[in-house]
Amino acid sequence: MGNCMSGPAAQVGSVLIVSTSADKMGDHATGAWSEEITGPYYTFVDAGYKVTVCSVSGGDIPIDAASLGDQFKTENDKRMEAACSAPLKGTPKLADMDPASFDAVFFAGGHGTCVDFPTDVVGDFVTKA
């Protein structure tokens, strides 16, 4: 395994990435699409932003296994794996986050979002932003 620490020392702002907590859509296993989190995550980190990742219910973010298949896995996915996927583990709950504490909020995609993004928890957060 690689080094589980990363990120620049100086930060220019803060970004919240919101992910699904859903690991099923009906009987279909799903979750967040890996690149939908890792791409923005490393784009913001590399630009000097402090990035916080949260999920609708908190805890470890489920990643759609299909998104890590050979034809879909990206360099950002590999980079996250080398970091032990630490930003995606033990995430805080969206309801515990204050949108005013961040310069930007990014909602990451994946089929799991069809389950828990159209909920009161997400709607309440968005109305505060």
Short mmCIF file of C-alpha atoms in Angstrom, two decimals:
data_model
loop_
_atom_site.label_atom_id
_atom_site.label_comp_id
_atom_site.label_asym_id
_atom_site.label_seq_id
_atom_site.Cartn_x
_atom_site.Cartn_y
_atom_site.Cartn_z
CA MET A 1 0.00 0.00 0.00
CA GLY A 2 1.04 3.56 -0.58
CA ASN A 3 1.30 6.51 1.70
CA CYS A 4 -2.09 7.26 3.27
CA MET A 5 -1.35 10.97 3.69
CA SER A 6 -1.73 13.55 0.94
CA GLY A 7 -2.59 17.15 0.22
CA PRO A 8 -0.86 20.52 0.04
CA ALA A 9 0.11 22.53 3.13
CA ALA A 10 -1.44 25.85 2.07
CA GLN A 11 -5.19 25.98 1.54
CA VAL A 12 -7.11 28.53 -0.49
CA GLY A 13 -10.61 27.65 0.70
CA SER A 14 -12.83 24.78 1.71
CA VAL A 15 -15.04 22.43 -0.26
CA LEU A 16 -17.60 19.89 0.89
CA ILE A 17 -18.18 16.84 -1.30
CA VAL A 18 -21.51 15.13 -0.58
CA SER A 19 -21.90 11.46 -1.44
CA THR A 20 -24.62 8.87 -1.33
CA SER A 21 -24.83 6.37 1.51
CA ALA A 22 -27.03 4.00 -0.49
CA ASP A 23 -25.48 0.69 -1.46
CA LYS A 24 -28.58 -0.71 -3.16
CA MET A 25 -31.14 0.57 -5.62
CA GLY A 26 -33.93 -1.97 -5.32
CA ASP A 27 -32.19 -5.34 -5.59
CA HIS A 28 -29.25 -3.88 -7.54
CA ALA A 29 -25.93 -3.30 -5.71
CA THR A 30 -24.77 0.26 -6.31
CA GLY A 31 -23.21 3.22 -4.52
CA ALA A 32 -21.21 6.23 -5.56
CA TRP A 33 -19.41 6.08 -8.90
CA SER A 34 -15.78 6.24 -7.83
CA GLU A 35 -14.54 8.84 -10.35
CA GLU A 36 -17.50 11.06 -9.45
CA ILE A 37 -15.86 11.49 -6.04
CA THR A 38 -12.16 10.98 -6.72
CA GLY A 39 -12.02 13.31 -9.74
CA PRO A 40 -13.46 16.35 -7.96
CA TYR A 41 -11.66 15.43 -4.73
CA TYR A 42 -8.21 15.54 -6.31
CA THR A 43 -9.06 18.52 -8.52
CA PHE A 44 -9.90 20.54 -5.41
CA VAL A 45 -7.03 19.16 -3.29
CA ASP A 46 -4.49 19.81 -6.04
CA ALA A 47 -5.79 23.38 -6.37
CA GLY A 48 -5.09 23.93 -2.66
CA TYR A 49 -8.57 23.53 -1.16
CA LYS A 50 -9.29 21.81 2.13
CA VAL A 51 -11.77 19.08 1.16
CA THR A 52 -14.26 17.42 3.49
CA VAL A 53 -16.21 14.41 2.26
CA CYS A 54 -19.53 13.60 3.91
CA SER A 55 -22.36 11.24 3.08
CA VAL A 56 -26.10 11.32 3.58
CA SER A 57 -26.06 8.87 6.51
CA GLY A 58 -22.40 9.14 7.51
CA GLY A 59 -19.92 6.28 7.70
CA ASP A 60 -18.04 4.54 4.92
CA ILE A 61 -19.12 5.52 1.41
CA PRO A 62 -20.26 2.57 -0.71
CA ILE A 63 -18.50 2.53 -4.08
CA ASP A 64 -20.21 0.93 -7.06
CA ALA A 65 -17.94 -2.03 -7.88
CA ALA A 66 -18.54 -1.51 -11.60
CA SER A 67 -16.84 1.89 -11.39
CA LEU A 68 -13.59 0.20 -10.38
CA GLY A 69 -13.56 -2.28 -13.26
CA ASP A 70 -10.63 -2.20 -15.67
CA GLN A 71 -12.47 -0.18 -18.31
CA PHE A 72 -13.64 2.50 -15.84
CA LYS A 73 -10.91 2.84 -13.18
CA THR A 74 -9.13 6.19 -13.50
CA GLU A 75 -5.83 7.57 -12.26
CA ASN A 76 -7.82 9.42 -9.58
CA ASP A 77 -9.32 6.11 -8.42
CA LYS A 78 -5.84 4.59 -8.22
CA ARG A 79 -4.62 7.62 -6.31
CA MET A 80 -7.47 7.24 -3.80
CA GLU A 81 -6.66 3.55 -3.39
CA ALA A 82 -3.01 4.47 -2.72
CA ALA A 83 -4.31 6.80 0.01
CA CYS A 84 -6.14 3.83 1.56
CA SER A 85 -9.45 5.49 0.55
CA ALA A 86 -9.22 7.32 3.89
CA PRO A 87 -11.38 10.33 2.81
CA LEU A 88 -14.23 7.91 2.01
CA LYS A 89 -14.22 6.14 5.37
CA GLY A 90 -16.02 7.21 8.54
CA THR A 91 -17.51 10.27 6.86
CA PRO A 92 -19.72 12.68 8.83
CA LYS A 93 -23.47 12.80 8.21
CA LEU A 94 -24.74 15.49 5.86
CA ALA A 95 -27.23 16.69 8.51
CA ASP A 96 -24.28 17.51 10.80
CA MET A 97 -22.63 19.76 8.22
CA ASP A 98 -23.09 23.55 7.99
CA PRO A 99 -23.08 24.74 4.38
CA ALA A 100 -21.98 28.22 5.52
CA SER A 101 -18.67 26.66 6.65
CA PHE A 102 -17.65 25.90 3.06
CA ASP A 103 -16.78 27.98 0.03
CA ALA A 104 -18.34 25.37 -2.28
CA VAL A 105 -20.47 22.25 -2.04
CA PHE A 106 -20.20 19.50 -4.68
CA PHE A 107 -22.73 16.67 -4.94
CA ALA A 108 -21.01 13.54 -6.28
CA GLY A 109 -22.86 11.17 -8.59
CA GLY A 110 -23.60 7.50 -8.92
CA HIS A 111 -26.78 5.44 -9.00
CA GLY A 112 -26.97 5.44 -5.20
CA THR A 113 -27.95 9.10 -5.40
CA CYS A 114 -31.27 8.02 -6.94
CA VAL A 115 -32.08 6.50 -3.54
CA ASP A 116 -30.98 9.05 -0.94
CA PHE A 117 -30.47 12.40 -2.69
CA PRO A 118 -34.21 13.02 -3.25
CA THR A 119 -34.85 13.08 0.52
CA ASP A 120 -35.67 15.66 3.17
CA VAL A 121 -32.12 15.42 4.58
CA VAL A 122 -30.61 16.59 1.28
CA GLY A 123 -33.41 19.09 0.61
CA ASP A 124 -32.98 20.66 4.05
CA PHE A 125 -29.24 21.03 3.49
CA VAL A 126 -29.70 22.61 0.07
CA THR A 127 -32.18 25.18 1.41
CA LYS A 128 -29.56 26.30 3.94
CA ALA A 129 -26.84 26.73 1.33
#
